[in-house]
Coordinates of C-alpha atoms in Angstrom, one line a residue:
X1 CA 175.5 252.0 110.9
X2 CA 175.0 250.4 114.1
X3 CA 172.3 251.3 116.4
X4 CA 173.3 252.4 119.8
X5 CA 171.3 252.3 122.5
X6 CA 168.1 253.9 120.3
X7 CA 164.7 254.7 121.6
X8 CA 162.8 251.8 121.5
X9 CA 160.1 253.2 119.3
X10 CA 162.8 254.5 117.1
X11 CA 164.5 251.2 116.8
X12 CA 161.6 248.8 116.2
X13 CA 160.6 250.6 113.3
X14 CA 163.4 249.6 111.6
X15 CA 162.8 247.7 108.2
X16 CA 162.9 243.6 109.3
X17 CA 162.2 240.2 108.1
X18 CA 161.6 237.1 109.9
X19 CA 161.9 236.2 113.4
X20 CA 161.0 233.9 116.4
X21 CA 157.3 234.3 116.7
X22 CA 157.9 232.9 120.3
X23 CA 160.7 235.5 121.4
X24 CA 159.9 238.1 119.1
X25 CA 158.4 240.5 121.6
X26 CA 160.1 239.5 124.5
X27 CA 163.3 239.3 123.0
X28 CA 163.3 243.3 122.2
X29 CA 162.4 243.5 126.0
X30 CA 165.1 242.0 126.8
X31 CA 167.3 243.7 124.2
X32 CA 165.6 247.0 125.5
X33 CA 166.8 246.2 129.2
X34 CA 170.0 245.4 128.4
X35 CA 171.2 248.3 126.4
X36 CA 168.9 250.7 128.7
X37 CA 169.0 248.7 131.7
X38 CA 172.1 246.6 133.9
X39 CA 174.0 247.1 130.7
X40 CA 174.0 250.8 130.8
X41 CA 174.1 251.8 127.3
X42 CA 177.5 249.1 126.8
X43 CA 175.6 246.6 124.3
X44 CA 176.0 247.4 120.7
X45 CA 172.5 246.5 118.9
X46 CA 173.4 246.0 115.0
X47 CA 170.5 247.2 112.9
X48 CA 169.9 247.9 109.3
X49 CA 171.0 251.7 108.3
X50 CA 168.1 253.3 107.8
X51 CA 165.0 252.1 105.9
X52 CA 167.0 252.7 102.6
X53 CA 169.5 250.4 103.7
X54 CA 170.6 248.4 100.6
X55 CA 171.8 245.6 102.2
X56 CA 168.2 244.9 103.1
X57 CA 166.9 242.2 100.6
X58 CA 163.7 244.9 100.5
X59 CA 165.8 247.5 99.0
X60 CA 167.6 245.3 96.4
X61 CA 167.3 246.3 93.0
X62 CA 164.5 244.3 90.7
X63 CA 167.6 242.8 88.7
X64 CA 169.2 241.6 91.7
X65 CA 165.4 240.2 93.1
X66 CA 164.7 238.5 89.6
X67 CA 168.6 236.8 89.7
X68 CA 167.6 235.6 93.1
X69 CA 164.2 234.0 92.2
X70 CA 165.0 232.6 88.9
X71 CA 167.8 230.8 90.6
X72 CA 165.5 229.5 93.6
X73 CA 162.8 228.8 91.1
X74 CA 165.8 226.9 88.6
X75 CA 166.8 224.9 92.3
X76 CA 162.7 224.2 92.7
X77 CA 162.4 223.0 89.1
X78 CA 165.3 220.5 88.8
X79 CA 164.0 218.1 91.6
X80 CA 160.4 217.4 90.9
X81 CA 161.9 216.8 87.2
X82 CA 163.6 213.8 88.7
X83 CA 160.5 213.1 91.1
X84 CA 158.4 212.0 87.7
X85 CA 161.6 211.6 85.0
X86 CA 161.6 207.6 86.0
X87 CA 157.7 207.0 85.6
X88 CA 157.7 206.2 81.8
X89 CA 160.5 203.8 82.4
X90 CA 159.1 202.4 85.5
X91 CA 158.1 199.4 83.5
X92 CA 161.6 199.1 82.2
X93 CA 163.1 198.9 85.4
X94 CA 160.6 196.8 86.9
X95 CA 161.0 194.1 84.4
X96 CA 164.9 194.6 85.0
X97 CA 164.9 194.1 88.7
X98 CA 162.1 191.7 88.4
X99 CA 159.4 193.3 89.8
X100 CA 156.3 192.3 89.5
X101 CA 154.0 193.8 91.7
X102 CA 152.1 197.3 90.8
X103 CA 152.3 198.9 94.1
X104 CA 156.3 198.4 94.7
X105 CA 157.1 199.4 90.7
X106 CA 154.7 202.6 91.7
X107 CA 156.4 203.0 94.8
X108 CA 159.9 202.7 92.9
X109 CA 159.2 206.8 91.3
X110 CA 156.6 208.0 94.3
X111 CA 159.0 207.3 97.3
X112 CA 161.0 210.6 96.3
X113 CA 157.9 212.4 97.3
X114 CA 158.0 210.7 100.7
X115 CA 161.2 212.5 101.2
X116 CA 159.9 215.3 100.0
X117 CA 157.4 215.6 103.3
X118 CA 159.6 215.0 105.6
X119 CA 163.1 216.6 104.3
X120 CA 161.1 220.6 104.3
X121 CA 160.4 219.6 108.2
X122 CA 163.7 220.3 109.1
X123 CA 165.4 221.8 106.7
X124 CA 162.8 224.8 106.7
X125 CA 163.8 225.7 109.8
X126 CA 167.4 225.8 109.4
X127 CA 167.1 227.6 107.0
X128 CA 165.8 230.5 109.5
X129 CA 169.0 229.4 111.8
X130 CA 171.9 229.3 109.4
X131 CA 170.6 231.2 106.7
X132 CA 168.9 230.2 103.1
X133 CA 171.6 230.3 100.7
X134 CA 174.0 227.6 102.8
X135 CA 170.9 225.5 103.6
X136 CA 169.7 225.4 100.2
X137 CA 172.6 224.9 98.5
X138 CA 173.8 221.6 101.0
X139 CA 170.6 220.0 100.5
X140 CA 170.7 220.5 96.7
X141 CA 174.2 218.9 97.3
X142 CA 172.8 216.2 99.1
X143 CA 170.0 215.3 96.5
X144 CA 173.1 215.2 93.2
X145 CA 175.1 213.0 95.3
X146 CA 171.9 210.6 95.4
X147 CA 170.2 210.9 92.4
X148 CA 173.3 210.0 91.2
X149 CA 173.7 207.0 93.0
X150 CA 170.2 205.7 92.2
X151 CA 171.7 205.7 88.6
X152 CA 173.9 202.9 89.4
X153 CA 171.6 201.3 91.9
X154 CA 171.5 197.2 91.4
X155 CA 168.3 196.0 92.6
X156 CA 164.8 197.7 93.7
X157 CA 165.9 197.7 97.2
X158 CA 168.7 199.9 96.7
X159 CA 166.8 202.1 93.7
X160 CA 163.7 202.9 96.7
X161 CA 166.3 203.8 99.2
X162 CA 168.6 206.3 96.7
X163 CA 164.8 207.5 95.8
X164 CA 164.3 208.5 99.2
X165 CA 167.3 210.1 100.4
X166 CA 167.4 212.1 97.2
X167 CA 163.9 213.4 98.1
X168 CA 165.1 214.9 101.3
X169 CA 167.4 217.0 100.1
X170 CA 165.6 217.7 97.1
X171 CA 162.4 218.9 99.0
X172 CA 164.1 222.0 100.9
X173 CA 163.7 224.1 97.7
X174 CA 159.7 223.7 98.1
X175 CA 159.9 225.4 101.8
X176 CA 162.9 227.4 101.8
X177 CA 162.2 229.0 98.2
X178 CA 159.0 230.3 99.8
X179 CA 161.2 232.0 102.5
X180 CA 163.3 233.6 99.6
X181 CA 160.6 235.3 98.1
X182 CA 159.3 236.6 101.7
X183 CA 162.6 238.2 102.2
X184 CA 162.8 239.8 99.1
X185 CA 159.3 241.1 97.4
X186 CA 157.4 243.5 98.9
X187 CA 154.1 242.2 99.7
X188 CA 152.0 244.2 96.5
X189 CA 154.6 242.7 94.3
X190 CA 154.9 239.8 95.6
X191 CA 152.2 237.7 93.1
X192 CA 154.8 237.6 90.4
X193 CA 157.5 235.9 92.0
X194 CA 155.4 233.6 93.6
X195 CA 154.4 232.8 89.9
X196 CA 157.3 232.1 88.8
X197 CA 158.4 229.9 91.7
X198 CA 155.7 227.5 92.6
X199 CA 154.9 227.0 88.5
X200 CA 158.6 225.5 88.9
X201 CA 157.6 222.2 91.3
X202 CA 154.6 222.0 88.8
X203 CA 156.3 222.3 85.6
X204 CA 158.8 219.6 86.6
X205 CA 157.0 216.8 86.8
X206 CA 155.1 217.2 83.2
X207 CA 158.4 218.2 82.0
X208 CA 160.6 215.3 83.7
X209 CA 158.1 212.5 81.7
X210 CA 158.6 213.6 78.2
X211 CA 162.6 213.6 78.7
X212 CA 162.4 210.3 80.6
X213 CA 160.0 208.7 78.1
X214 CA 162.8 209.4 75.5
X215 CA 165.8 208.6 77.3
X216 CA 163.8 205.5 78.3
X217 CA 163.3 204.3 74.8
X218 CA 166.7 205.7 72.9
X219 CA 169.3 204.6 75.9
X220 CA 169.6 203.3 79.1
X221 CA 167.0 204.3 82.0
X222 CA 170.4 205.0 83.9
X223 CA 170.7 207.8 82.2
X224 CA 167.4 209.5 83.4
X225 CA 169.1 210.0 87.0
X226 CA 172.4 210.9 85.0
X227 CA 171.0 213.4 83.0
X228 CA 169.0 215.4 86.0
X229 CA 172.5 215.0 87.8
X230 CA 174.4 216.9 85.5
X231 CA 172.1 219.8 84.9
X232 CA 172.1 219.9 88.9
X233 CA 175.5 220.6 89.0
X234 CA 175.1 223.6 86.5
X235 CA 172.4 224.8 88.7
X236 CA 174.7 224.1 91.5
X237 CA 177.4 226.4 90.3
X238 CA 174.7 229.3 89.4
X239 CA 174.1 228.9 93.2
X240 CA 177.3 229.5 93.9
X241 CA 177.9 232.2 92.2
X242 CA 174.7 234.4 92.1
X243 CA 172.5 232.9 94.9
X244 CA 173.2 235.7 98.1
X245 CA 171.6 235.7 101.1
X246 CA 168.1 236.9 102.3
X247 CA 167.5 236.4 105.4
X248 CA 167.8 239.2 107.3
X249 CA 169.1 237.9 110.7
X250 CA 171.7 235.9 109.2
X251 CA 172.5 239.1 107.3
X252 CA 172.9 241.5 110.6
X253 CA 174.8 238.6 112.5
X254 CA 177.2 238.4 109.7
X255 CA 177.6 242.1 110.3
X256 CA 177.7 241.7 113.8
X257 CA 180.9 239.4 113.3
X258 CA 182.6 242.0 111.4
X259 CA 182.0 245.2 114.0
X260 CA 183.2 242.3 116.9
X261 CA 186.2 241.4 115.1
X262 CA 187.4 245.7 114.2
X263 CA 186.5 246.3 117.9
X264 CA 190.1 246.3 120.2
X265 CA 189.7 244.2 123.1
X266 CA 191.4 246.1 125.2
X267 CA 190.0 249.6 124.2
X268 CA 186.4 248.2 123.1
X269 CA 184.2 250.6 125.5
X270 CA 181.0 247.8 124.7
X271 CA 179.9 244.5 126.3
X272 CA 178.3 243.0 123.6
X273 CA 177.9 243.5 120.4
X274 CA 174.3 241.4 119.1
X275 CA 171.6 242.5 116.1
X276 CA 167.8 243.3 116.8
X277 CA 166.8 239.8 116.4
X278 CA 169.2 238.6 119.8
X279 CA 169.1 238.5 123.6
X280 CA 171.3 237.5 125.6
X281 CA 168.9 234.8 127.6
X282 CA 169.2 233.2 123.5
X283 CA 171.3 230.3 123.0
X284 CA 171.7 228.6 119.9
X285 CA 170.5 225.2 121.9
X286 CA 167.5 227.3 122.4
X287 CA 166.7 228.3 118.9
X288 CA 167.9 225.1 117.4
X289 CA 165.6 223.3 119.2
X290 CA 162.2 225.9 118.9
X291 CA 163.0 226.0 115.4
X292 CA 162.9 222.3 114.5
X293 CA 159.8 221.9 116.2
X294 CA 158.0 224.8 114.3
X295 CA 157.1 222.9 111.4
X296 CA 155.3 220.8 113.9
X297 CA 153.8 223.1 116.2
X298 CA 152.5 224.5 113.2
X299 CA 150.9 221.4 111.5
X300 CA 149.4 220.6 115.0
X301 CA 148.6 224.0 116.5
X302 CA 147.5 225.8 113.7
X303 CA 144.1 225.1 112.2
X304 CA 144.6 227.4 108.8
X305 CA 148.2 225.3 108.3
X306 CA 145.7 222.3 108.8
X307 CA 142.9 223.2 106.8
X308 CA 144.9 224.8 103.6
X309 CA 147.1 222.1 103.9
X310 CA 144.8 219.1 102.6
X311 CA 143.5 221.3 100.1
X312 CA 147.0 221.1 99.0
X313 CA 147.2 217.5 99.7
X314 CA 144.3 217.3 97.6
X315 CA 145.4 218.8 94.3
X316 CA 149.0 217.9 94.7
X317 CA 148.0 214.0 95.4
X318 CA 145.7 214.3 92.3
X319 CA 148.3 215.7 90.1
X320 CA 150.7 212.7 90.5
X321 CA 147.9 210.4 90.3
X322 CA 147.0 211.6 87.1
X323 CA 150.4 211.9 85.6
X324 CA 151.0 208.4 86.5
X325 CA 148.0 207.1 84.3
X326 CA 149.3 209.1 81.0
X327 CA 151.3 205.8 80.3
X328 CA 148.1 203.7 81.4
X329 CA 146.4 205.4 78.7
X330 CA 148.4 206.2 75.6
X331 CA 150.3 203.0 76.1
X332 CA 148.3 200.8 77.2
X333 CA 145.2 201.6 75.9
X334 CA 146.3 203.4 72.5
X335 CA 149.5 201.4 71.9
X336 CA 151.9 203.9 71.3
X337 CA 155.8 203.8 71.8
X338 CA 156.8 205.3 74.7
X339 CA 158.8 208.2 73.3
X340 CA 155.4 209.6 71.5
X341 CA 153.3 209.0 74.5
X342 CA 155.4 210.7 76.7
X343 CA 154.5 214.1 74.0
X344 CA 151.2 214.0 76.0
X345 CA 152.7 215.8 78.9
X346 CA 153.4 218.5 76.9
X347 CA 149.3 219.9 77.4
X348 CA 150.2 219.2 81.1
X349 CA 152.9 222.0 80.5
X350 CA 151.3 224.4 78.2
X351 CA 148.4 224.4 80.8
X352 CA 150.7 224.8 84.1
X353 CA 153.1 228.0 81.9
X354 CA 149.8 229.5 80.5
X355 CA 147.4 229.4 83.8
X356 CA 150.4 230.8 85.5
X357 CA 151.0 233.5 83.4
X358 CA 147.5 235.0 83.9
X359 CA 148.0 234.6 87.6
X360 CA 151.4 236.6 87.7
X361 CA 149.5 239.2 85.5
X362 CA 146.3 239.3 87.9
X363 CA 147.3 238.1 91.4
X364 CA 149.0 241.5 92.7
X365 CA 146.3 243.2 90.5
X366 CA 143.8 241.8 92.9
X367 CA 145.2 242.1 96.1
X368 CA 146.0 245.7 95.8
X369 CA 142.2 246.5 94.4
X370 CA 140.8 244.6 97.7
X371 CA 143.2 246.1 99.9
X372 CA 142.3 249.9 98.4
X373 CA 138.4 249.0 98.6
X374 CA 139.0 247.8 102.2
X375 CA 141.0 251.2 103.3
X376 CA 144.6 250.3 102.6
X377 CA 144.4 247.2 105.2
X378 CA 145.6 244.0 103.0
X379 CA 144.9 240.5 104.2
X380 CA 146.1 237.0 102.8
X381 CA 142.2 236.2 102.2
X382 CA 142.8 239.1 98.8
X383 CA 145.2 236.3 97.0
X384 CA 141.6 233.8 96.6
X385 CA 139.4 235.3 93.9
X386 CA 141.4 233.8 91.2
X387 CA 141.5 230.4 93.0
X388 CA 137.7 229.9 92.3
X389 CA 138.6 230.1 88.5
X390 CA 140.8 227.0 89.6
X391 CA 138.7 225.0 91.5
X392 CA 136.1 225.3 88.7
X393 CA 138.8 223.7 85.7
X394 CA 140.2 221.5 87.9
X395 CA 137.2 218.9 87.5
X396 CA 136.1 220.0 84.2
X397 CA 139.7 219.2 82.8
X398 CA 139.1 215.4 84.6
X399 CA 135.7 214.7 82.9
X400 CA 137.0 216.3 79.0
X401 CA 140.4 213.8 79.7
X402 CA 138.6 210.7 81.3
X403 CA 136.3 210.1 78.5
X404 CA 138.1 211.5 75.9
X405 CA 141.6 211.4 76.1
X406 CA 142.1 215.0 74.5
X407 CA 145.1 216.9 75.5
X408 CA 142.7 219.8 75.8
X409 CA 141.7 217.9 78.8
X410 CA 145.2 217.3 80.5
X411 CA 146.0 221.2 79.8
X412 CA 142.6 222.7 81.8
X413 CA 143.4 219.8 84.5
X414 CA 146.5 221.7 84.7
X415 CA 145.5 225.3 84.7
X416 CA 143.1 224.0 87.4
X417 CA 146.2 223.1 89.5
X418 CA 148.5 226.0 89.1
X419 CA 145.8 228.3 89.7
X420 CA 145.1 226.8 93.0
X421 CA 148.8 225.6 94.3
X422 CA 149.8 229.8 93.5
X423 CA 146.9 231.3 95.2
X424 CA 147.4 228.9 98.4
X425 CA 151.1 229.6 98.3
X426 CA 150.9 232.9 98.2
X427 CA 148.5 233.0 101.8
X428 CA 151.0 230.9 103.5
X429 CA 153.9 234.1 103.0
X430 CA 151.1 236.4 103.6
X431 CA 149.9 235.1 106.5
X432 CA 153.4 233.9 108.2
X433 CA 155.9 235.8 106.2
X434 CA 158.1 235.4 109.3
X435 CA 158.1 231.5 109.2
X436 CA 157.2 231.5 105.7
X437 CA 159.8 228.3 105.6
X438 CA 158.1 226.6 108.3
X439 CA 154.7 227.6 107.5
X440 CA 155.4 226.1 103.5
X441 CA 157.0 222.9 105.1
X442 CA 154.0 222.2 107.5
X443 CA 151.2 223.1 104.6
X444 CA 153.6 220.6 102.4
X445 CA 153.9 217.8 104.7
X446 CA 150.0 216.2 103.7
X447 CA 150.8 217.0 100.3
X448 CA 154.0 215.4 100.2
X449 CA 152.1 212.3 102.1
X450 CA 149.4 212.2 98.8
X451 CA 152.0 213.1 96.3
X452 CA 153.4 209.6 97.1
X453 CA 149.9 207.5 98.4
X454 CA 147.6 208.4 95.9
X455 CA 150.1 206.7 92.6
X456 CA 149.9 203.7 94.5
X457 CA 146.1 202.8 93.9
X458 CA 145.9 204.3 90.7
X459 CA 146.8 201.2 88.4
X460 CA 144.0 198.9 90.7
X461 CA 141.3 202.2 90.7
X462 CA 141.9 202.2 86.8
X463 CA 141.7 198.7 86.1
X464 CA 138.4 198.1 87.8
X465 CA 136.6 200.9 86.7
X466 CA 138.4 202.8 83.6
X467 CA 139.6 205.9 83.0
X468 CA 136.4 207.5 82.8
X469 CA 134.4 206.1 85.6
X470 CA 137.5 206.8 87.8
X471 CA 138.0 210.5 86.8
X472 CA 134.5 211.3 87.5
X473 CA 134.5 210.1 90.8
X474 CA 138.0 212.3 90.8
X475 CA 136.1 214.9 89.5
X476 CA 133.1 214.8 91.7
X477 CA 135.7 215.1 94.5
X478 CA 137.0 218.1 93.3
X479 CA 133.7 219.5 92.7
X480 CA 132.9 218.5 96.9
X481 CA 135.8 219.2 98.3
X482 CA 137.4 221.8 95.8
X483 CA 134.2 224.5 94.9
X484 CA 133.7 225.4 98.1
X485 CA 137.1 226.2 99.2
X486 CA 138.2 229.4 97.9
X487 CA 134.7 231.1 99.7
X488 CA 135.2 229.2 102.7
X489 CA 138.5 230.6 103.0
X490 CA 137.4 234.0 101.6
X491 CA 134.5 234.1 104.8
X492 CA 136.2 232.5 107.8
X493 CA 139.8 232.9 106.6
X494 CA 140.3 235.8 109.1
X495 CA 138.8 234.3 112.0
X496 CA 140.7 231.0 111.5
X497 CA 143.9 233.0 111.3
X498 CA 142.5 235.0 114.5
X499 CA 142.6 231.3 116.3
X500 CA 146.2 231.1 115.4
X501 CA 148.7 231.3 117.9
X502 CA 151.4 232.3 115.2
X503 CA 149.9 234.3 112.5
X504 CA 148.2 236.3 115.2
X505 CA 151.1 236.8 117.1
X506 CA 153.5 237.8 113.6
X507 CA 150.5 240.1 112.2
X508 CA 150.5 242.2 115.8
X509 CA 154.2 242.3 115.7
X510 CA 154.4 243.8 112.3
X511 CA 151.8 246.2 112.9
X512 CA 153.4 247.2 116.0
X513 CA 156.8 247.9 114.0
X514 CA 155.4 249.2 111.1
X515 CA 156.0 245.9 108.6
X516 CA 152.7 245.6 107.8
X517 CA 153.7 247.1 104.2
X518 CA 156.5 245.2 103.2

């Protein structure tokens, strides 16, 4: 039921989910003074009904929780498929449009990834406007309609441009899906979702290879952008029918709209009618414009976003560096058809399912043991241990694969990855499970950037100094810049966070209304 004019200590300790870090406290002022103040107990605050309340995406039911993430996980995977599908034809369609630089045939599949860093900016934070469901589901429109087109594109020109515009849309699953899984899973079991969803933009693009190495060498390359188009639509209609919303403002508003259109004008003895999250000093102008700007208040403002963020960049620009010299190496060097090379990225997979597997069954394990041993307090810092496991395989699976070319070698690599990518996701929801969107789209943003530069110098690094040389010096970067991480973050994670003007702010708002165990 609605909540009229309640206490405010009885009303903030209402079960919620995200909100303006900027308003959030001064908005329930204002709220207060309204219903308590000039308003005179006339303004109708909509809240949820009780902390059982099942329309509360906390209270769903593990069946309905699962439906939801393997669909945002199934909306995650199908893009970065298409992000890597083109690379073993790349050659193909170079020598088709007559192209004959490296760099532009490289840039031909890595300018997807360019969309994907700037497409999450502002679609992650409409997401906390209009809601995650509509948002998702538009921009998964958006990247069919051109990924389709790039099928029929004519000349390089054209096939960069569809490649881009595709990548918006097809990067709002990588911020928003991080949002879904905040809104649902309780923060102890909130490891195995998190699995499950970010192995997804991993899996694709060891999976998207092999199929496009096939279709490459049996048909036309059209038919790599066909293909990924039609399984999109399937994934499209799941959407449709399964995929219900999370976010819990957009879920009180919508229950708002109902109570405002079954109140009589006439006889209606209230002012307003508006949900926890609303004051009346909020506009939509207002919002709209503080919430496009997060993203970017966050990648400037906030030095963990910053700092975890090109560790992502890192691994992530790594990951497509590497998968772009599988062809360099079992073609070119090894002479085999394209179709059997392409079975290489197999390890890639078996390494990404299996590394994530142990995570989902060890991840919320952790956390809760830290959080008991520290007194019942958790912090984002308890997701890490398992990242140093990453950070170590990571360069051993470069060395074993740059001078031996083992698939053994690709599959640690890829362990190395996942456990990393999961363990960093997972802080971000932790730490700014309020903005998770935002937070996810300002962390991806550098990533996104190296997902698409590093490809580029790959076939020049290679050629001067082979794959081995070049893997080492990889893998002595990883050793640098990757070892040290997870107990960097593990010390002075806290007091970074502490620095923060957001994370700060969320944390002290969801201890104050009794979030902190959600």
């Amino acid at each position: 039921m609605p909540t009229e004019a309640l206490p405010h200590e009885k009303r903030m300790k209402r079960p919620l989910a995200e909100h303006d870090a900027d308003d959030m406290v001064s908005e329930h002022t204002q709220a207060d003074q309204d219903v308590h103040g000039k308003g005179g107990g006339d303004v109708l605050v909509v809240d949820w009904d009780g902390p059982d309340d099942p329309q509360n995406p906390m209270n769903w039911t593990f069946k309905r929780k699962w439906l939801v993430t393997g669909i945002v996980s199934c909306f995650t995977f199908i893009s970065p498929v298409s992000s890597s599908m083109m690379a073993p034809a790349s050659e193909i369609i170079a020598a088709q449009f007559q192209v004959t630089s490296p760099a532009i045939t490289a840039m031909m599949t890595s300018m997807f990834i360019l969309g994907y860093a700037f497409g999450p900016l502002f679609l992650g934070p409409l997401s906390e406007i209009y809601g995650r469901s509509r948002i998702l589901q538009l921009a998964n429109l958006w990247f069919a309609i051109w990924n389709l087109g790039c099928g029929f594109s004519q000349n390089k020109n054209q096939l960069i441009v569809f490649r881009l515009m595709a990548g918006l849309g097809g990067g709002a699953p990588l911020s928003i899906g991080g949002g879904v899984i905040g809104d649902c899973w309780r923060i102890e079991e909130r490891g195995k979702a998190i699995a499950l969803y970010s192995l997804a933009p991993l899996l694709g693009p060891s999976i998207g290879p092999l199929i496009g190495a096939w279709i490459a060498q049996k048909t036309t390359w059209r038919w790599v952008f066909w293909s990924t188009t039609i399984f999109d639509v399937f994934i499209q209609v799941l959407g449709l029918l399964y995929l219900r919303e999370t976010y819990a403002p957009s879920i009180l508003e919508r229950k708002a709209d109902q109570i405002r259109k079954s109140m009589d004008s006439e006889k209606g003895h209230y002012r307003d009618v508006r949900t926890i999250y609303d004051g009346e000093h909020r506009q939509w102008q207002n919002i709209l414009k503080k919430s496009l700007i997060r993203p970017w208040r966050f990648f400037v403002y906030e030095p963990i976003i910053q700092l975890l963020g090109l560790y992502m960049a890192f691994i992530y620009g790594l990951m497509y560096l590497y998968l772009n010299t599988v062809p360099l190496v079992y073609e070119g060097v090894y002479h085999q058809r394209t179709g059997i090379a392409g079975l290489h990225y197999l390890a890639f997979g078996i390494g990404l399912s299996g590394a994530s597997q142990l995570n989902a069954a060890f991840m919320d394990k952790t956390y809760v043991y830290f959080t008991n041993k520290s007194g019942g307090k958790g912090r984002p810092e308890y997701r890490l241990p398992i990242m140093i496991l990453g950070s170590l395989l990571l360069p051993i699976g470069l060395l074993v694969s740059g001078w031996t070319a083992r698939a053994s070698g690709m599959a640690v690599f890829a362990a190395g990855v996942i456990l990393s990518y999961q363990c960093i996701q997972n802080y971000i929801i932790d730490a700014f499970t309020l903005h998770a969107a935002s937070a996810i789209a300002a962390a991806a943003f550098l990533r996104s950037l190296c997902g698409f530069g590093f490809p580029l110098f790959a076939p020049s690094m290679y050629s001067a100094l082979g794959f081995g040389k070049g893997d080492t010096i990889l893998a002595a970067a990883g050793i640098i810049i990757g070892c040290p991480a997870p107990f960097f973050f593990w010390k002075y994670g806290e007091r970074i966070r502490q620095a923060s003007r957001t994370s700060l702010d969320i944390q002290d708002f969801m201890t104050h209304t009794g979030l902190t165990g959600l």
